[in-house]
PDB file of C-alpha atoms in Angstrom:
ATOM      1  CA  UNK A 749      13.796  42.743  -4.177  1.00  0.00           C
ATOM      2  CA  UNK A 750      12.513  39.983  -6.159  1.00  0.00           C
ATOM      3  CA  UNK A 751      13.172  36.895  -4.210  1.00  0.00           C
ATOM      4  CA  UNK A 752      11.974  33.661  -5.781  1.00  0.00           C
ATOM      5  CA  UNK A 753      11.484  31.554  -3.013  1.00  0.00           C
ATOM      6  CA  UNK A 754       8.315  29.366  -2.973  1.00  0.00           C
ATOM      7  CA  UNK A 755       6.943  27.323  -0.138  1.00  0.00           C
ATOM      8  CA  UNK A 756       5.839  23.830  -1.208  1.00  0.00           C
ATOM      9  CA  UNK A 757       2.671  22.651   0.305  1.00  0.00           C
ATOM     10  CA  UNK A 758       2.591  19.496   2.320  1.00  0.00           C
ATOM     11  CA  UNK A 759       0.064  17.555   0.012  1.00  0.00           C
ATOM     12  CA  UNK A 760       2.170  18.017  -3.326  1.00  0.00           C
ATOM     13  CA  UNK A 761       2.450  14.353  -3.772  1.00  0.00           C
ATOM     14  CA  UNK A 762      -1.268  13.830  -3.509  1.00  0.00           C
ATOM     15  CA  UNK A 763      -1.746  15.538  -6.891  1.00  0.00           C
ATOM     16  CA  UNK A 764       0.147  12.983  -8.672  1.00  0.00           C
ATOM     17  CA  UNK A 765      -2.042  10.106  -7.314  1.00  0.00           C
ATOM     18  CA  UNK A 766      -4.953   8.919  -9.202  1.00  0.00           C
ATOM     19  CA  UNK A 767      -7.988  10.429  -7.682  1.00  0.00           C
ATOM     20  CA  UNK A 768      -5.659  11.759  -4.895  1.00  0.00           C
ATOM     21  CA  UNK A 769      -5.594   8.297  -3.329  1.00  0.00           C
ATOM     22  CA  UNK A 770      -4.354   5.750  -5.585  1.00  0.00           C
ATOM     23  CA  UNK A 771      -1.219   4.745  -7.028  1.00  0.00           C
ATOM     24  CA  UNK A 772      -1.546   2.909 -10.368  1.00  0.00           C
ATOM     25  CA  UNK A 773      -0.545  -0.395  -8.830  1.00  0.00           C
ATOM     26  CA  UNK A 774      -3.102   0.248  -6.012  1.00  0.00           C
ATOM     27  CA  UNK A 775      -5.975   0.940  -8.413  1.00  0.00           C
ATOM     28  CA  UNK A 776      -5.126  -2.155 -10.360  1.00  0.00           C
ATOM     29  CA  UNK A 777      -5.067  -4.526  -7.141  1.00  0.00           C
ATOM     30  CA  UNK A 778      -8.326  -3.007  -6.132  1.00  0.00           C
ATOM     31  CA  UNK A 779     -10.031  -3.192  -9.353  1.00  0.00           C
ATOM     32  CA  UNK A 780      -8.895  -6.973 -10.249  1.00  0.00           C
ATOM     33  CA  UNK A 781      -9.869  -7.976  -6.508  1.00  0.00           C
ATOM     34  CA  UNK A 782     -13.404  -6.486  -6.809  1.00  0.00           C
ATOM     35  CA  UNK A 783     -13.667  -7.958 -10.292  1.00  0.00           C
ATOM     36  CA  UNK A 784     -13.000 -11.275  -9.336  1.00  0.00           C
ATOM     37  CA  UNK A 785     -15.237 -11.001  -6.435  1.00  0.00           C
ATOM     38  CA  UNK A 786     -18.188  -9.726  -8.558  1.00  0.00           C
ATOM     39  CA  UNK A 787     -17.645 -12.402 -10.949  1.00  0.00           C
ATOM     40  CA  UNK A 788     -17.485 -15.437  -8.531  1.00  0.00           C
ATOM     41  CA  UNK A 789     -20.572 -14.019  -6.903  1.00  0.00           C
ATOM     42  CA  UNK A 790     -22.456 -13.667 -10.488  1.00  0.00           C
ATOM     43  CA  UNK A 791     -21.331 -17.281 -11.293  1.00  0.00           C
ATOM     44  CA  UNK A 792     -22.547 -18.657  -7.860  1.00  0.00           C
ATOM     45  CA  UNK A 793     -25.876 -16.718  -8.142  1.00  0.00           C
ATOM     46  CA  UNK A 794     -26.450 -18.156 -11.628  1.00  0.00           C
ATOM     47  CA  UNK A 795     -25.751 -21.824 -10.512  1.00  0.00           C
ATOM     48  CA  UNK A 796     -27.676 -21.511  -7.246  1.00  0.00           C
ATOM     49  CA  UNK A 797     -24.744 -22.629  -5.083  1.00  0.00           C
ATOM     50  CA  UNK A 798     -24.954 -19.883  -2.436  1.00  0.00           C
ATOM     51  CA  UNK A 799     -24.026 -21.084   0.871  1.00  0.00           C
ATOM     52  CA  UNK A 800     -22.255 -19.455   3.709  1.00  0.00           C
ATOM     53  CA  UNK A 801     -18.775 -20.834   3.310  1.00  0.00           C
ATOM     54  CA  UNK A 802     -18.665 -20.365  -0.210  1.00  0.00           C
ATOM     55  CA  UNK A 803     -20.088 -16.794   0.004  1.00  0.00           C
ATOM     56  CA  UNK A 804     -17.334 -15.804   2.364  1.00  0.00           C
ATOM     57  CA  UNK A 805     -14.661 -17.338   0.166  1.00  0.00           C
ATOM     58  CA  UNK A 806     -16.168 -15.312  -2.748  1.00  0.00           C
ATOM     59  CA  UNK A 807     -15.721 -12.160  -0.822  1.00  0.00           C
ATOM     60  CA  UNK A 808     -12.410 -12.848   0.005  1.00  0.00           C
ATOM     61  CA  UNK A 809     -10.627 -11.402  -3.043  1.00  0.00           C
ATOM     62  CA  UNK A 810     -12.327  -8.201  -2.855  1.00  0.00           C
ATOM     63  CA  UNK A 811     -11.656  -7.987   1.081  1.00  0.00           C
ATOM     64  CA  UNK A 812      -7.727  -8.814   0.631  1.00  0.00           C
ATOM     65  CA  UNK A 813      -7.661  -6.100  -2.070  1.00  0.00           C
ATOM     66  CA  UNK A 814      -9.079  -3.465   0.007  1.00  0.00           C
ATOM     67  CA  UNK A 815      -6.958  -4.315   2.975  1.00  0.00           C
ATOM     68  CA  UNK A 816      -3.908  -4.024   0.959  1.00  0.00           C
ATOM     69  CA  UNK A 817      -4.749  -0.431  -0.411  1.00  0.00           C
ATOM     70  CA  UNK A 818      -6.162   0.746   3.049  1.00  0.00           C
ATOM     71  CA  UNK A 819      -4.344   3.844   4.455  1.00  0.00           C
ATOM     72  CA  UNK A 820      -1.556   3.149   7.019  1.00  0.00           C
ATOM     73  CA  UNK A 821       0.194   6.020   9.150  1.00  0.00           C
ATOM     74  CA  UNK A 822       3.657   6.912   8.056  1.00  0.00           C
ATOM     75  CA  UNK A 823       3.470   4.870   4.814  1.00  0.00           C
ATOM     76  CA  UNK A 824       1.121   5.200   1.986  1.00  0.00           C
ATOM     77  CA  UNK A 825      -1.033   2.055   2.596  1.00  0.00           C
ATOM     78  CA  UNK A 826      -0.614  -1.597   3.883  1.00  0.00           C
ATOM     79  CA  UNK A 827       0.893  -2.865   0.755  1.00  0.00           C
ATOM     80  CA  UNK A 828       3.861  -0.388   0.910  1.00  0.00           C
ATOM     81  CA  UNK A 829       4.147  -0.949   4.768  1.00  0.00           C
ATOM     82  CA  UNK A 830       4.384  -4.806   4.059  1.00  0.00           C
ATOM     83  CA  UNK A 831       6.770  -4.106   1.188  1.00  0.00           C
ATOM     84  CA  UNK A 832       9.083  -2.280   3.772  1.00  0.00           C
ATOM     85  CA  UNK A 833       8.605  -4.760   6.256  1.00  0.00           C
ATOM     86  CA  UNK A 834       9.769  -7.811   3.946  1.00  0.00           C
ATOM     87  CA  UNK A 835      12.703  -5.663   2.727  1.00  0.00           C
ATOM     88  CA  UNK A 836      13.758  -5.032   6.339  1.00  0.00           C
ATOM     89  CA  UNK A 837      13.632  -8.714   7.309  1.00  0.00           C
ATOM     90  CA  UNK A 838      15.177 -10.073   4.015  1.00  0.00           C
ATOM     91  CA  UNK A 839      17.991  -7.640   3.506  1.00  0.00           C
ATOM     92  CA  UNK A 840      21.225  -8.410   5.173  1.00  0.00           C
ATOM     93  CA  UNK A 841      21.917  -4.836   6.221  1.00  0.00           C
ATOM     94  CA  UNK A 842      22.827  -2.949   9.576  1.00  0.00           C
ATOM     95  CA  UNK A 843      19.938  -0.753  10.380  1.00  0.00           C
ATOM     96  CA  UNK A 844      20.359   2.205  12.925  1.00  0.00           C
ATOM     97  CA  UNK A 845      17.432   3.822  14.316  1.00  0.00           C
ATOM     98  CA  UNK A 846      17.168   7.337  13.195  1.00  0.00           C
ATOM     99  CA  UNK A 847      13.489   8.186  13.932  1.00  0.00           C
ATOM    100  CA  UNK A 848      10.846   7.608  11.290  1.00  0.00           C
ATOM    101  CA  UNK A 849      13.287   7.311   8.255  1.00  0.00           C
ATOM    102  CA  UNK A 850      11.985   4.346   6.592  1.00  0.00           C
ATOM    103  CA  UNK A 851      14.938   4.037   3.970  1.00  0.00           C
ATOM    104  CA  UNK A 852      18.121   4.423   5.627  1.00  0.00           C
ATOM    105  CA  UNK A 853      21.169   2.281   4.812  1.00  0.00           C
ATOM    106  CA  UNK A 854      24.184   2.037   6.940  1.00  0.00           C
ATOM    107  CA  UNK A 855      27.438   1.578   5.193  1.00  0.00           C
ATOM    108  CA  UNK A 856      30.497   0.283   7.030  1.00  0.00           C
ATOM    109  CA  UNK A 857      33.804   2.091   6.076  1.00  0.00           C
TER     110      UNK A 857
END
């Protein structure tokens, strides 16, 4: 009896991600943030304008990019969680609590 029932492993979506971690948009945000930070730091070191406040401001784009792609439980990362939070507060819908379902829309009959 050849019954073709396959079990799907829990980490199948991880294989579709870049390096098993990043979506293409996440990798783009990360590379742009780190690139801007490095560019600003190189310009600041070439012009000898290094001071504490400017150094912190120069590092901010990289820190924000890393914060946005940081993993978050029940979501892919902070960027995805913020998108869901914004969608929740900007959409005029009636949400009903159904556990950890993050994309449920209640439709009136």
